Amino acid sequence: MSSGQGESGGRQEGQLPASGSVVTGGGNGVVFSGESIRPAVVSLSNQRLRLNPNKEHKPDTYDDLQLDFSPSIFSSLERYLPPSMLGMPRDDKVKFMREILLKYLPHGERNRVQKHREYRQKIISSYQPLHRELYTMHPATTFVPSFLKAISDNTEESFRSIMSEPSPGVFTFEMLQPRFCELLLAEVENFEKWVNDAKFRIMRPNTMNRYGAVLDDFGLETMLDKFMEGFIRPISRVFFSEVGGSTLDSHHGFIVEYGNNRDVDLGFHVDDSEVTLNVCLGKQFSGGELFFRGTRCDKHVNTGTQSEETFDYSHVPGQAVLHRGRHRHGARATTSGHRINLLLWCRSSVFREMKKYQKDFSGWCGECQREKKERQRTSIAATKLELLKKEGESTT
């Protein structure tokens, strides 16, 4: 399923907003946050979702149904159904899971989703693709051999053999074949030409990007689903399991464009995603560096940056950057040329549900980690003081 918007989020880029606050990526999806600790098992009506998936269960396929959400979401969520439901008819499971998912969509949002579905269908029924081979996943012509080998081996060691981690939680690696980048660029240009010729008003990736296109809107959703499931989720399962990396089940895929007569930069923000893939497609350009400033939960999103959290990255065509969506970042001005990037926001509906029942995010939030260490330091210091006090009393 695809939903949401933006190279990542929020405002004009290159520096902190005047208010000092970070903008949450404004997507079509809704970002949820938890306020209090609840039992580990989630109650939904009279049923309870499992905390951990049933890995032995083989879920049904839902591709043949007309659903409000991507079929892959239902297949992923099915592993979390209570044991008593796993053997039930598919229609009953769909009804139960749909009720869970619709909790996140108020009536007005459902109407918007329906209108967007109609909008997308209007495009797909009229637009003639330039390179139809792009619309089906062909790994050998999409990815470089070293990346495919690492995915095939499917171990942390194989992934690290092709990756650099220049800053904690930020991974860079060679990913896309140059020919695939060329075809995708040509397809986007063809789509934009069709938009101009047909005088069709399209939705941009987000409210602050005036240029770029949502790839899912003109037929690439299924291919990008396979892209995420087969080639991003295995890596995320290893490096981002604490933010739902192993349960990624939906995406928002889009292209952004920067440079002359395009957008210039992008403001400091977090993404509406659990894991973000950012791949530079080209072309020739100067500037446009990404700057990262630490991962934060909702509570701490506007806290200061520690020196060890500061990292700048220069884009290289064909090279990917993979990071948590909550990793605060922005992109500096593209000072010359034309920069085009592929963005894939990967989301986990299971993680978003579970996050509502948590309060401690020290497994991935830098500020939560610091607060936890400070509490431990204070506790140890207090214990030492108490011991010294008792020792002094015993000698008097």
mmCIF file of N, CA and C in Angstrom, residues 233-361:
data_model
loop_
_atom_site.group_PDB
_atom_site.id
_atom_site.type_symbol
_atom_site.label_atom_id
_atom_site.label_comp_id
_atom_site.label_asym_id
_atom_site.label_seq_id
_atom_site.Cartn_x
_atom_site.Cartn_y
_atom_site.Cartn_z
ATOM 1 N N ARG A 233 13.005 -4.662 3.388
ATOM 2 C CA ARG A 233 12.623 -5.298 4.651
ATOM 3 C C ARG A 233 13.689 -6.254 5.184
ATOM 4 N N PRO A 234 14.371 -7.069 4.348
ATOM 5 C CA PRO A 234 15.418 -7.936 4.905
ATOM 6 C C PRO A 234 16.522 -7.155 5.624
ATOM 7 N N ILE A 235 16.904 -5.999 5.069
ATOM 8 C CA ILE A 235 17.939 -5.171 5.695
ATOM 9 C C ILE A 235 17.386 -4.515 6.955
ATOM 10 N N SER A 236 16.170 -4.006 6.869
ATOM 11 C CA SER A 236 15.555 -3.322 8.007
ATOM 12 C C SER A 236 15.312 -4.272 9.166
ATOM 13 N N ARG A 237 15.053 -5.539 8.851
ATOM 14 C CA ARG A 237 14.853 -6.540 9.902
ATOM 15 C C ARG A 237 16.106 -6.654 10.767
ATOM 16 N N VAL A 238 17.266 -6.479 10.154
ATOM 17 C CA VAL A 238 18.534 -6.595 10.872
ATOM 18 C C VAL A 238 18.896 -5.313 11.605
ATOM 19 N N PHE A 239 18.768 -4.172 10.927
ATOM 20 C CA PHE A 239 19.284 -2.927 11.475
ATOM 21 C C PHE A 239 18.242 -2.023 12.141
ATOM 22 N N PHE A 240 16.965 -2.237 11.844
ATOM 23 C CA PHE A 240 15.938 -1.352 12.392
ATOM 24 C C PHE A 240 14.778 -2.124 13.011
ATOM 25 N N SER A 241 15.068 -3.263 13.623
ATOM 26 C CA SER A 241 13.989 -4.086 14.188
ATOM 27 C C SER A 241 13.234 -3.369 15.297
ATOM 28 N N GLU A 242 13.908 -2.455 16.012
ATOM 29 C CA GLU A 242 13.273 -1.776 17.147
ATOM 30 C C GLU A 242 12.228 -0.749 16.699
ATOM 31 N N VAL A 243 12.190 -0.413 15.403
ATOM 32 C CA VAL A 243 11.166 0.513 14.901
ATOM 33 C C VAL A 243 10.287 -0.160 13.848
ATOM 34 N N GLY A 244 10.118 -1.465 13.953
ATOM 35 C CA GLY A 244 9.226 -2.166 13.028
ATOM 36 C C GLY A 244 9.859 -2.580 11.724
ATOM 37 N N GLY A 245 11.189 -2.648 11.683
ATOM 38 C CA GLY A 245 11.870 -2.996 10.434
ATOM 39 C C GLY A 245 11.508 -4.352 9.877
ATOM 40 N N SER A 246 11.130 -5.285 10.739
ATOM 41 C CA SER A 246 10.786 -6.632 10.267
ATOM 42 C C SER A 246 9.325 -6.753 9.855
ATOM 43 N N THR A 247 8.516 -5.711 10.102
ATOM 44 C CA THR A 247 7.078 -5.781 9.788
ATOM 45 C C THR A 247 6.646 -4.671 8.831
ATOM 46 N N LEU A 248 7.569 -4.155 8.041
ATOM 47 C CA LEU A 248 7.214 -3.120 7.061
ATOM 48 C C LEU A 248 6.155 -3.683 6.110
ATOM 49 N N ASP A 249 5.042 -2.969 5.965
ATOM 50 C CA ASP A 249 3.946 -3.515 5.156
ATOM 51 C C ASP A 249 3.285 -2.495 4.234
ATOM 52 N N SER A 250 3.777 -1.272 4.209
ATOM 53 C CA SER A 250 3.228 -0.296 3.268
ATOM 54 C C SER A 250 4.305 0.717 2.918
ATOM 55 N N HIS A 251 4.079 1.459 1.871
ATOM 56 C CA HIS A 251 5.091 2.422 1.444
ATOM 57 C C HIS A 251 4.456 3.637 0.790
ATOM 58 N N HIS A 252 5.265 4.670 0.647
ATOM 59 C CA HIS A 252 4.934 5.843 -0.168
ATOM 60 C C HIS A 252 6.164 6.109 -1.019
ATOM 61 N N GLY A 253 6.053 5.919 -2.338
ATOM 62 C CA GLY A 253 7.193 6.056 -3.233
ATOM 63 C C GLY A 253 7.048 7.270 -4.133
ATOM 64 N N PHE A 254 8.122 8.051 -4.244
ATOM 65 C CA PHE A 254 8.016 9.284 -5.027
ATOM 66 C C PHE A 254 9.381 9.770 -5.491
ATOM 67 N N ILE A 255 9.335 10.717 -6.402
ATOM 68 C CA ILE A 255 10.529 11.364 -6.948
ATOM 69 C C ILE A 255 10.512 12.828 -6.520
ATOM 70 N N VAL A 256 11.680 13.352 -6.133
ATOM 71 C CA VAL A 256 11.814 14.785 -5.859
ATOM 72 C C VAL A 256 12.863 15.362 -6.788
ATOM 73 N N GLU A 257 12.703 16.639 -7.119
ATOM 74 C CA GLU A 257 13.612 17.304 -8.049
ATOM 75 C C GLU A 257 14.077 18.627 -7.468
ATOM 76 N N TYR A 258 15.391 18.851 -7.548
ATOM 77 C CA TYR A 258 15.987 20.076 -7.027
ATOM 78 C C TYR A 258 16.932 20.679 -8.057
ATOM 79 N N GLY A 259 17.078 22.013 -8.004
ATOM 80 C CA GLY A 259 18.009 22.682 -8.897
ATOM 81 C C GLY A 259 17.391 23.890 -9.555
ATOM 82 N N ASN A 260 17.961 24.279 -10.691
ATOM 83 C CA ASN A 260 17.469 25.435 -11.431
ATOM 84 C C ASN A 260 16.029 25.216 -11.874
ATOM 85 N N ASN A 261 15.169 26.185 -11.586
ATOM 86 C CA ASN A 261 13.745 26.096 -11.926
ATOM 87 C C ASN A 261 13.067 24.892 -11.283
ATOM 88 N N ARG A 262 13.603 24.437 -10.179
ATOM 89 C CA ARG A 262 13.007 23.348 -9.408
ATOM 90 C C ARG A 262 13.012 23.766 -7.942
ATOM 91 N N ASP A 263 12.648 22.846 -7.057
ATOM 92 C CA ASP A 263 12.813 23.140 -5.638
ATOM 93 C C ASP A 263 14.293 23.318 -5.348
ATOM 94 N N VAL A 264 14.586 24.106 -4.318
ATOM 95 C CA VAL A 264 15.981 24.412 -4.012
ATOM 96 C C VAL A 264 16.510 23.544 -2.873
ATOM 97 N N ASP A 265 15.753 23.489 -1.772
ATOM 98 C CA ASP A 265 16.213 22.742 -0.609
ATOM 99 C C ASP A 265 15.011 22.179 0.132
ATOM 100 N N LEU A 266 15.272 21.560 1.273
ATOM 101 C CA LEU A 266 14.189 20.963 2.055
ATOM 102 C C LEU A 266 14.488 21.139 3.532
ATOM 103 N N GLY A 267 13.480 21.558 4.297
ATOM 104 C CA GLY A 267 13.684 21.913 5.699
ATOM 105 C C GLY A 267 13.960 20.745 6.633
ATOM 106 N N PHE A 268 14.466 21.088 7.801
ATOM 107 C CA PHE A 268 14.812 20.148 8.858
ATOM 108 C C PHE A 268 13.538 19.480 9.360
ATOM 109 N N HIS A 269 13.513 18.145 9.392
ATOM 110 C CA HIS A 269 12.249 17.447 9.638
ATOM 111 C C HIS A 269 12.491 15.990 9.996
ATOM 112 N N VAL A 270 11.411 15.281 10.307
ATOM 113 C CA VAL A 270 11.429 13.817 10.382
ATOM 114 C C VAL A 270 10.413 13.314 9.364
ATOM 115 N N ASP A 271 10.567 12.053 8.961
ATOM 116 C CA ASP A 271 9.686 11.476 7.940
ATOM 117 C C ASP A 271 8.488 10.768 8.562
ATOM 118 N N ASP A 272 7.432 10.658 7.793
ATOM 119 C CA ASP A 272 6.279 9.848 8.192
ATOM 120 C C ASP A 272 6.536 8.415 7.724
ATOM 121 N N SER A 273 7.551 7.822 8.321
ATOM 122 C CA SER A 273 7.945 6.460 7.942
ATOM 123 C C SER A 273 8.658 5.833 9.125
ATOM 124 N N GLU A 274 8.775 4.518 9.104
ATOM 125 C CA GLU A 274 9.626 3.836 10.066
ATOM 126 C C GLU A 274 11.046 3.761 9.510
ATOM 127 N N VAL A 275 11.163 3.469 8.225
ATOM 128 C CA VAL A 275 12.463 3.381 7.551
ATOM 129 C C VAL A 275 12.365 4.134 6.229
ATOM 130 N N THR A 276 13.366 4.928 5.923
ATOM 131 C CA THR A 276 13.396 5.708 4.685
ATOM 132 C C THR A 276 14.566 5.281 3.807
ATOM 133 N N LEU A 277 14.268 5.030 2.538
ATOM 134 C CA LEU A 277 15.295 4.794 1.525
ATOM 135 C C LEU A 277 15.362 6.023 0.629
ATOM 136 N N ASN A 278 16.565 6.531 0.417
ATOM 137 C CA ASN A 278 16.769 7.715 -0.411
ATOM 138 C C ASN A 278 17.892 7.387 -1.393
ATOM 139 N N VAL A 279 17.564 7.342 -2.692
ATOM 140 C CA VAL A 279 18.548 6.989 -3.717
ATOM 141 C C VAL A 279 18.654 8.117 -4.731
ATOM 142 N N CYS A 280 19.854 8.593 -4.945
ATOM 143 C CA CYS A 280 20.077 9.626 -5.956
ATOM 144 C C CYS A 280 20.076 8.981 -7.348
ATOM 145 N N LEU A 281 19.237 9.504 -8.246
ATOM 146 C CA LEU A 281 19.162 8.990 -9.617
ATOM 147 C C LEU A 281 20.056 9.786 -10.570
ATOM 148 N N GLY A 282 20.427 10.980 -10.202
ATOM 149 C CA GLY A 282 21.227 11.859 -11.044
ATOM 150 C C GLY A 282 20.651 13.271 -10.958
ATOM 151 N N LYS A 283 20.942 14.201 -11.805
ATOM 152 C CA LYS A 283 21.855 14.035 -12.927
ATOM 153 C C LYS A 283 23.180 14.683 -12.558
ATOM 154 N N GLN A 284 23.561 15.802 -13.174
ATOM 155 C CA GLN A 284 24.740 16.555 -12.768
ATOM 156 C C GLN A 284 24.300 17.692 -11.857
ATOM 157 N N PHE A 285 24.947 17.852 -10.712
ATOM 158 C CA PHE A 285 24.523 18.882 -9.764
ATOM 159 C C PHE A 285 25.639 19.179 -8.773
ATOM 160 N N SER A 286 25.474 20.297 -8.092
ATOM 161 C CA SER A 286 26.355 20.666 -6.982
ATOM 162 C C SER A 286 25.472 20.993 -5.784
ATOM 163 N N GLY A 287 26.005 20.708 -4.593
ATOM 164 C CA GLY A 287 25.237 20.980 -3.378
ATOM 165 C C GLY A 287 24.232 19.874 -3.097
ATOM 166 N N GLY A 288 23.181 20.211 -2.343
ATOM 167 C CA GLY A 288 22.116 19.269 -2.039
ATOM 168 C C GLY A 288 22.460 18.240 -0.978
ATOM 169 N N GLU A 289 23.476 18.532 -0.148
ATOM 170 C CA GLU A 289 23.878 17.561 0.870
ATOM 171 C C GLU A 289 22.755 17.324 1.893
ATOM 172 N N LEU A 290 22.657 16.076 2.328
ATOM 173 C CA LEU A 290 21.769 15.754 3.451
ATOM 174 C C LEU A 290 22.509 16.064 4.744
ATOM 175 N N PHE A 291 21.784 16.584 5.734
ATOM 176 C CA PHE A 291 22.399 16.758 7.053
ATOM 177 C C PHE A 291 21.520 16.060 8.093
ATOM 178 N N PHE A 292 22.148 15.204 8.893
ATOM 179 C CA PHE A 292 21.457 14.421 9.911
ATOM 180 C C PHE A 292 21.789 14.972 11.294
ATOM 181 N N ARG A 293 20.770 14.933 12.187
ATOM 182 C CA ARG A 293 20.940 15.519 13.511
ATOM 183 C C ARG A 293 20.307 14.680 14.624
ATOM 184 N N GLY A 294 20.409 13.365 14.542
ATOM 185 C CA GLY A 294 19.979 12.521 15.646
ATOM 186 C C GLY A 294 18.542 12.026 15.544
ATOM 187 N N THR A 295 18.296 10.839 16.081
ATOM 188 C CA THR A 295 16.970 10.213 16.050
ATOM 189 C C THR A 295 16.197 10.590 17.305
ATOM 190 N N ARG A 296 14.916 10.908 17.132
ATOM 191 C CA ARG A 296 14.107 11.349 18.263
ATOM 192 C C ARG A 296 12.690 10.771 18.213
ATOM 193 N N CYS A 297 12.136 10.503 19.403
ATOM 194 C CA CYS A 297 10.721 10.143 19.523
ATOM 195 C C CYS A 297 9.897 11.430 19.495
ATOM 196 N N ASP A 298 8.571 11.298 19.515
ATOM 197 C CA ASP A 298 7.705 12.474 19.451
ATOM 198 C C ASP A 298 7.985 13.456 20.589
ATOM 199 N N LYS A 299 8.192 12.937 21.780
ATOM 200 C CA LYS A 299 8.401 13.789 22.958
ATOM 201 C C LYS A 299 9.650 14.646 22.824
ATOM 202 N N HIS A 300 10.689 14.107 22.201
ATOM 203 C CA HIS A 300 11.985 14.781 22.171
ATOM 204 C C HIS A 300 12.369 15.317 20.800
ATOM 205 N N VAL A 301 11.405 15.413 19.891
ATOM 206 C CA VAL A 301 11.739 15.763 18.514
ATOM 207 C C VAL A 301 12.388 17.136 18.388
ATOM 208 N N ASN A 302 12.131 18.041 19.348
ATOM 209 C CA ASN A 302 12.687 19.394 19.258
ATOM 210 C C ASN A 302 13.856 19.642 20.196
ATOM 211 N N THR A 303 14.426 18.581 20.755
ATOM 212 C CA THR A 303 15.570 18.756 21.649
ATOM 213 C C THR A 303 16.844 19.012 20.852
ATOM 214 N N GLY A 304 17.872 19.472 21.566
ATOM 215 C CA GLY A 304 19.124 19.830 20.916
ATOM 216 C C GLY A 304 19.868 18.643 20.338
ATOM 217 N N THR A 305 20.867 18.951 19.530
ATOM 218 C CA THR A 305 21.682 17.930 18.872
ATOM 219 C C THR A 305 23.014 17.798 19.578
ATOM 220 N N GLN A 306 23.423 16.559 19.853
ATOM 221 C CA GLN A 306 24.746 16.308 20.426
ATOM 222 C C GLN A 306 25.777 16.268 19.296
ATOM 223 N N SER A 307 27.008 16.580 19.630
ATOM 224 C CA SER A 307 28.055 16.662 18.602
ATOM 225 C C SER A 307 28.213 15.358 17.828
ATOM 226 N N GLU A 308 28.054 14.227 18.523
ATOM 227 C CA GLU A 308 28.232 12.938 17.847
ATOM 228 C C GLU A 308 27.076 12.596 16.915
ATOM 229 N N GLU A 309 25.992 13.383 16.978
ATOM 230 C CA GLU A 309 24.832 13.133 16.120
ATOM 231 C C GLU A 309 24.873 13.926 14.824
ATOM 232 N N THR A 310 25.855 14.784 14.684
ATOM 233 C CA THR A 310 25.958 15.645 13.505
ATOM 234 C C THR A 310 26.662 14.909 12.368
ATOM 235 N N PHE A 311 25.988 14.829 11.214
ATOM 236 C CA PHE A 311 26.578 14.143 10.064
ATOM 237 C C PHE A 311 26.012 14.726 8.773
ATOM 238 N N ASP A 312 26.902 15.021 7.825
ATOM 239 C CA ASP A 312 26.506 15.505 6.511
ATOM 240 C C ASP A 312 26.871 14.463 5.456
ATOM 241 N N TYR A 313 25.999 14.328 4.457
ATOM 242 C CA TYR A 313 26.197 13.313 3.416
ATOM 243 C C TYR A 313 26.013 13.935 2.035
ATOM 244 N N SER A 314 26.946 13.653 1.127
ATOM 245 C CA SER A 314 26.854 14.137 -0.252
ATOM 246 C C SER A 314 26.327 13.026 -1.154
ATOM 247 N N HIS A 315 25.292 13.334 -1.925
ATOM 248 C CA HIS A 315 24.659 12.338 -2.796
ATOM 249 C C HIS A 315 25.594 11.876 -3.918
ATOM 250 N N VAL A 316 25.481 10.587 -4.245
ATOM 251 C CA VAL A 316 26.194 9.992 -5.379
ATOM 252 C C VAL A 316 25.159 9.231 -6.201
ATOM 253 N N PRO A 317 25.041 9.495 -7.516
ATOM 254 C CA PRO A 317 24.043 8.779 -8.333
ATOM 255 C C PRO A 317 24.165 7.266 -8.198
ATOM 256 N N GLY A 318 23.025 6.610 -7.977
ATOM 257 C CA GLY A 318 22.986 5.158 -7.832
ATOM 258 C C GLY A 318 23.212 4.665 -6.417
ATOM 259 N N GLN A 319 23.696 5.548 -5.546
ATOM 260 C CA GLN A 319 23.988 5.142 -4.167
ATOM 261 C C GLN A 319 22.809 5.440 -3.259
ATOM 262 N N ALA A 320 22.531 4.509 -2.349
ATOM 263 C CA ALA A 320 21.382 4.613 -1.462
ATOM 264 C C ALA A 320 21.799 5.057 -0.069
ATOM 265 N N VAL A 321 20.872 5.743 0.592
ATOM 266 C CA VAL A 321 20.994 6.071 2.014
ATOM 267 C C VAL A 321 19.768 5.465 2.683
ATOM 268 N N LEU A 322 19.990 4.696 3.747
ATOM 269 C CA LEU A 322 18.891 4.065 4.476
ATOM 270 C C LEU A 322 18.969 4.511 5.930
ATOM 271 N N HIS A 323 17.843 4.993 6.473
ATOM 272 C CA HIS A 323 17.855 5.493 7.851
ATOM 273 C C HIS A 323 16.455 5.408 8.458
ATOM 274 N N ARG A 324 16.357 5.547 9.754
ATOM 275 C CA ARG A 324 15.065 5.590 10.419
ATOM 276 C C ARG A 324 14.308 6.842 9.981
ATOM 277 N N GLY A 325 12.992 6.718 9.866
ATOM 278 C CA GLY A 325 12.201 7.893 9.523
ATOM 279 C C GLY A 325 12.272 8.972 10.582
ATOM 280 N N ARG A 326 12.479 8.574 11.838
ATOM 281 C CA ARG A 326 12.550 9.538 12.942
ATOM 282 C C ARG A 326 13.945 10.139 13.101
ATOM 283 N N HIS A 327 14.840 9.823 12.184
ATOM 284 C CA HIS A 327 16.172 10.424 12.208
ATOM 285 C C HIS A 327 16.060 11.822 11.607
ATOM 286 N N ARG A 328 16.240 12.844 12.430
ATOM 287 C CA ARG A 328 16.041 14.233 11.975
ATOM 288 C C ARG A 328 17.072 14.581 10.900
ATOM 289 N N HIS A 329 16.578 15.217 9.837
ATOM 290 C CA HIS A 329 17.475 15.525 8.727
ATOM 291 C C HIS A 329 16.872 16.617 7.851
ATOM 292 N N GLY A 330 17.651 17.060 6.904
ATOM 293 C CA GLY A 330 17.211 18.034 5.909
ATOM 294 C C GLY A 330 18.154 17.955 4.719
ATOM 295 N N ALA A 331 17.918 18.794 3.718
ATOM 296 C CA ALA A 331 18.795 18.809 2.535
ATOM 297 C C ALA A 331 19.149 20.255 2.199
ATOM 298 N N ARG A 332 20.432 20.490 2.057
ATOM 299 C CA ARG A 332 20.886 21.844 1.738
ATOM 300 C C ARG A 332 20.588 22.179 0.282
ATOM 301 N N ALA A 333 20.759 23.448 -0.035
ATOM 302 C CA ALA A 333 20.416 23.934 -1.368
ATOM 303 C C ALA A 333 21.249 23.257 -2.450
ATOM 304 N N THR A 334 20.587 22.878 -3.533
ATOM 305 C CA THR A 334 21.265 22.425 -4.744
ATOM 306 C C THR A 334 21.646 23.681 -5.504
ATOM 307 N N THR A 335 22.929 23.987 -5.540
ATOM 308 C CA THR A 335 23.386 25.293 -6.031
ATOM 309 C C THR A 335 23.520 25.370 -7.546
ATOM 310 N N SER A 336 23.637 24.207 -8.203
ATOM 311 C CA SER A 336 23.683 24.218 -9.666
ATOM 312 C C SER A 336 23.270 22.849 -10.181
ATOM 313 N N GLY A 337 22.856 22.803 -11.433
ATOM 314 C CA GLY A 337 22.477 21.539 -12.044
ATOM 315 C C GLY A 337 21.092 21.076 -11.631
ATOM 316 N N HIS A 338 20.874 19.786 -11.718
ATOM 317 C CA HIS A 338 19.538 19.191 -11.528
ATOM 318 C C HIS A 338 19.702 17.882 -10.756
ATOM 319 N N ARG A 339 19.195 17.841 -9.540
ATOM 320 C CA ARG A 339 19.273 16.630 -8.709
ATOM 321 C C ARG A 339 17.901 15.983 -8.609
ATOM 322 N N ILE A 340 17.851 14.661 -8.881
ATOM 323 C CA ILE A 340 16.602 13.909 -8.804
ATOM 324 C C ILE A 340 16.822 12.688 -7.913
ATOM 325 N N ASN A 341 15.962 12.510 -6.939
ATOM 326 C CA ASN A 341 16.100 11.392 -6.005
ATOM 327 C C ASN A 341 14.825 10.564 -5.928
ATOM 328 N N LEU A 342 15.028 9.257 -5.747
ATOM 329 C CA LEU A 342 13.932 8.331 -5.480
ATOM 330 C C LEU A 342 13.822 8.166 -3.966
ATOM 331 N N LEU A 343 12.624 8.371 -3.429
ATOM 332 C CA LEU A 343 12.357 8.194 -2.007
ATOM 333 C C LEU A 343 11.331 7.090 -1.809
ATOM 334 N N LEU A 344 11.615 6.231 -0.850
ATOM 335 C CA LEU A 344 10.660 5.196 -0.485
ATOM 336 C C LEU A 344 10.497 5.236 1.028
ATOM 337 N N TRP A 345 9.328 5.731 1.459
ATOM 338 C CA TRP A 345 8.990 5.721 2.878
ATOM 339 C C TRP A 345 8.359 4.371 3.191
ATOM 340 N N CYS A 346 8.973 3.618 4.068
ATOM 341 C CA CYS A 346 8.486 2.281 4.422
ATOM 342 C C CYS A 346 7.871 2.323 5.817
ATOM 343 N N ARG A 347 6.669 1.757 5.944
ATOM 344 C CA ARG A 347 5.900 1.880 7.184
ATOM 345 C C ARG A 347 5.473 0.528 7.720
ATOM 346 N N SER A 348 5.258 0.471 9.010
ATOM 347 C CA SER A 348 4.781 -0.741 9.677
ATOM 348 C C SER A 348 3.531 -0.409 10.478
ATOM 349 N N SER A 349 2.393 -0.943 10.051
ATOM 350 C CA SER A 349 1.149 -0.699 10.782
ATOM 351 C C SER A 349 1.199 -1.362 12.153
ATOM 352 N N VAL A 350 1.892 -2.490 12.256
ATOM 353 C CA VAL A 350 2.020 -3.180 13.543
ATOM 354 C C VAL A 350 2.825 -2.332 14.528
ATOM 355 N N PHE A 351 3.945 -1.776 14.088
ATOM 356 C CA PHE A 351 4.760 -0.942 14.966
ATOM 357 C C PHE A 351 3.970 0.274 15.440
ATOM 358 N N ARG A 352 3.196 0.868 14.547
ATOM 359 C CA ARG A 352 2.433 2.057 14.927
ATOM 360 C C ARG A 352 1.360 1.726 15.959
ATOM 361 N N GLU A 353 0.793 0.545 15.856
ATOM 362 C CA GLU A 353 -0.178 0.118 16.859
ATOM 363 C C GLU A 353 0.517 -0.114 18.198
ATOM 364 N N MET A 354 1.622 -0.835 18.182
ATOM 365 C CA MET A 354 2.319 -1.154 19.421
ATOM 366 C C MET A 354 2.916 0.089 20.088
ATOM 367 N N LYS A 355 3.317 1.066 19.289
ATOM 368 C CA LYS A 355 3.969 2.264 19.830
ATOM 369 C C LYS A 355 3.049 3.051 20.756
ATOM 370 N N LYS A 356 1.746 2.899 20.541
ATOM 371 C CA LYS A 356 0.793 3.621 21.374
ATOM 372 C C LYS A 356 0.841 3.173 22.829
ATOM 373 N N TYR A 357 1.386 1.989 23.077
ATOM 374 C CA TYR A 357 1.379 1.418 24.420
ATOM 375 C C TYR A 357 2.763 1.465 25.067
ATOM 376 N N GLN A 358 3.642 2.277 24.501
ATOM 377 C CA GLN A 358 4.998 2.392 25.032
ATOM 378 C C GLN A 358 5.267 3.812 25.505
ATOM 379 N N LYS A 359 6.197 3.922 26.428
ATOM 380 C CA LYS A 359 6.606 5.234 26.921
ATOM 381 C C LYS A 359 8.112 5.424 26.815
ATOM 382 N N ASP A 360 8.845 4.316 26.904
ATOM 383 C CA ASP A 360 10.301 4.366 26.843
ATOM 384 C C ASP A 360 10.772 3.980 25.440
ATOM 385 N N PHE A 361 11.412 4.909 24.759
ATOM 386 C CA PHE A 361 11.921 4.655 23.418
ATOM 387 C C PHE A 361 13.452 4.699 23.400
#
